[in-house]
């Protein structure tokens, strides 16, 4: 494992109407976080310095049911480590009082590199996102203030906040910062694919063939290596008439309706069902969709041009489908789903 520790400036991609974020990278203690050399450079948020105590506090908060209205649920209830932090094969998640949500739970790894968060990109930074599930009526359905009041009654948290932030005051901002630190620490870069790239193991012929098929079919145009997403939103032609407006619902722009953030292909073998609404139960079904079910809604909505250009509507043969699936399975990172650093401390 290698860390990019040199002083340099990184310009993180900016969306129109938003200020550029200039992030200054500084030397980082590799015992706190390390990222392998194939991944993009580590991103440091200067206003929220990573520390072991901060990450550990974030882990407790992520799994603490005090974050919900009736102390029955935590972030971890819908983001299960064993499923690469998605919700137990559920199409939609249930919040408190069994209220049913309307989108498929997303995995929560490798998020320091994204400035578009949620399926519709309505959040742009993790510390901003962190309080949203707490307030969401279909998720934890409470207020950050109510959560803070409960945390203040737990002596152990006073100590943990002090270790993380220097004094024992428990505030909404610190709650968000600690959750951000834990989410930043959740790096997934140790799959068979990564190990083969680093020369530690050799991929199987079928995995290699699957990688070629994915390149030929244009999958990597959007699911770009090494994060396997371009951090952009696309209309993949799932429906002729759009019900969930996705990005367009957030921005109010008609030509962005039906666009959703490109999910990473990393750990995708563990995160069924698929797409923003969990409509496909298996990877085979997803590939069948790309092969011959894409609806050309170009006239009605702005389907991504390159999608059709790259010939993804050509038939993918059964043996190529098998290879593609073997390749997708090679993106599973056992370390992510078993590492005690990311596990539930209350169990
Ligand atoms: C009731 C289930 C549920 C709970 C509880 C929950 N989430 Fe989520 N999470 C979801 C769903 C569903 C989505 C996708 C929502 C969307 O895009 O509209 C999501 C999306 C996310 C994302 C976006 C990932 C990405 O790639 O953009 C992050 C980060 C996240 N949740 C973190 C958390 C944190 C932190 C908590 C606790 C404070 C939490 N979640 C609590 C269901 C849940
Ligand atoms: C035009 C960009 C684009 C191309 C090309 C593309 N994808 Fe996707 N992919 C997306 C988007 C966007 C989604 C989410 C769509 C949604 O939920 O509405 C997605 C979803 C997926 C999912 C489901 C992931 C999940 O977590 O739900 C898989 C698997 C997948 N794509 C694999 C592929 C493969 C294999 C190819 C090549 C045959 C491919 N994609 C080509 C943009 C693209």
CSV table of C-alpha atoms and ligand atoms in Angstrom, one decimal, residues 104 119 214 217-219 221-223 233-234 236 238 258 260-265 268 271 273-277 283 286-287 290 304 306-307 312 316 324 328, ligand 2:
chain,number,residue,atom,x,y,z
A,104,UNK,CA,-32.4,1.4,-3.6
A,119,UNK,CA,-28.8,8.9,-6.9
A,214,UNK,CA,-16.6,-4.4,-20.9
A,217,UNK,CA,-19.1,-2.6,-25.1
A,218,UNK,CA,-18.3,0.9,-23.8
A,219,UNK,CA,-19.1,0.1,-20.2
A,221,UNK,CA,-17.1,5.2,-20.7
A,222,UNK,CA,-19.3,5.7,-17.7
A,223,UNK,CA,-18.0,3.2,-15.2
A,233,UNK,CA,-25.2,11.3,-14.2
A,234,UNK,CA,-26.7,9.6,-17.2
A,236,UNK,CA,-29.5,4.9,-19.5
A,238,UNK,CA,-34.5,2.4,-18.6
A,258,UNK,CA,-34.2,10.4,-15.8
A,260,UNK,CA,-28.9,9.1,-12.2
A,261,UNK,CA,-25.4,9.0,-10.8
A,262,UNK,CA,-23.3,6.3,-12.3
A,263,UNK,CA,-22.9,3.7,-9.6
A,264,UNK,CA,-19.4,2.1,-9.1
A,265,UNK,CA,-19.0,-1.4,-10.3
A,268,UNK,CA,-21.4,-5.0,-7.4
A,271,UNK,CA,-25.2,-5.2,-3.8
A,273,UNK,CA,-30.8,-5.6,-6.6
A,274,UNK,CA,-29.7,-3.1,-9.1
A,275,UNK,CA,-30.4,0.4,-10.5
A,276,UNK,CA,-31.8,3.4,-8.6
A,277,UNK,CA,-35.1,1.5,-8.1
A,283,UNK,CA,-26.3,-9.0,-12.9
A,286,UNK,CA,-28.6,-5.9,-15.9
A,287,UNK,CA,-26.6,-7.2,-18.8
A,290,UNK,CA,-27.8,-3.3,-21.7
A,304,UNK,CA,-26.4,9.9,-23.1
A,306,UNK,CA,-22.1,7.8,-26.2
A,307,UNK,CA,-24.3,5.0,-24.9
A,312,UNK,CA,-23.9,-1.3,-26.4
A,316,UNK,CA,-23.6,-9.8,-26.0
A,324,UNK,CA,-18.5,-10.1,-18.0
A,328,UNK,CA,-17.7,-8.0,-12.2
B,2,LIG,C1,-24.0,6.0,-20.5
B,2,LIG,C2,-23.3,5.6,-19.3
B,2,LIG,C3,-23.2,4.1,-19.0
B,2,LIG,C4,-22.8,3.1,-19.7
B,2,LIG,C5,-22.2,3.1,-21.1
B,2,LIG,C6,-23.0,1.9,-19.0
B,2,LIG,N1,-23.5,2.2,-17.7
B,2,LIG,FE1,-24.0,0.9,-16.3
B,2,LIG,N2,-24.9,2.4,-15.3
B,2,LIG,C7,-24.9,3.7,-15.6
B,2,LIG,C8,-25.9,4.4,-14.8
B,2,LIG,C9,-26.2,5.9,-14.8
B,2,LIG,C10,-26.4,3.4,-13.9
B,2,LIG,C11,-27.6,3.7,-12.9
B,2,LIG,C12,-28.8,3.8,-13.7
B,2,LIG,C13,-30.1,4.0,-12.9
B,2,LIG,O1,-30.2,3.4,-11.8
B,2,LIG,O2,-31.0,4.6,-13.4
B,2,LIG,C14,-25.8,2.2,-14.2
B,2,LIG,C15,-26.0,1.0,-13.6
B,2,LIG,C16,-25.3,-0.2,-13.8
B,2,LIG,C17,-25.3,-1.4,-12.9
B,2,LIG,C18,-26.1,-1.5,-11.6
B,2,LIG,C19,-25.2,-1.0,-10.5
B,2,LIG,C20,-26.0,-0.8,-9.2
B,2,LIG,O3,-25.3,-0.6,-8.2
B,2,LIG,O4,-27.2,-0.7,-9.2
B,2,LIG,C21,-24.4,-2.3,-13.5
B,2,LIG,C22,-24.1,-3.7,-12.9
B,2,LIG,C23,-23.9,-1.7,-14.7
B,2,LIG,N3,-24.4,-0.4,-14.8
B,2,LIG,C24,-23.0,-2.3,-15.5
B,2,LIG,C25,-22.7,-1.8,-16.8
B,2,LIG,C26,-22.1,-2.6,-17.9
B,2,LIG,C27,-21.7,-4.1,-17.7
B,2,LIG,C28,-22.0,-1.8,-19.0
B,2,LIG,C29,-21.6,-2.2,-20.3
B,2,LIG,C30,-22.3,-3.2,-21.0
B,2,LIG,C31,-22.6,-0.5,-18.6
B,2,LIG,N4,-23.0,-0.6,-17.3
B,2,LIG,C32,-22.6,0.6,-19.4
B,2,LIG,C33,-24.2,4.3,-16.6
B,2,LIG,C34,-23.7,3.5,-17.7
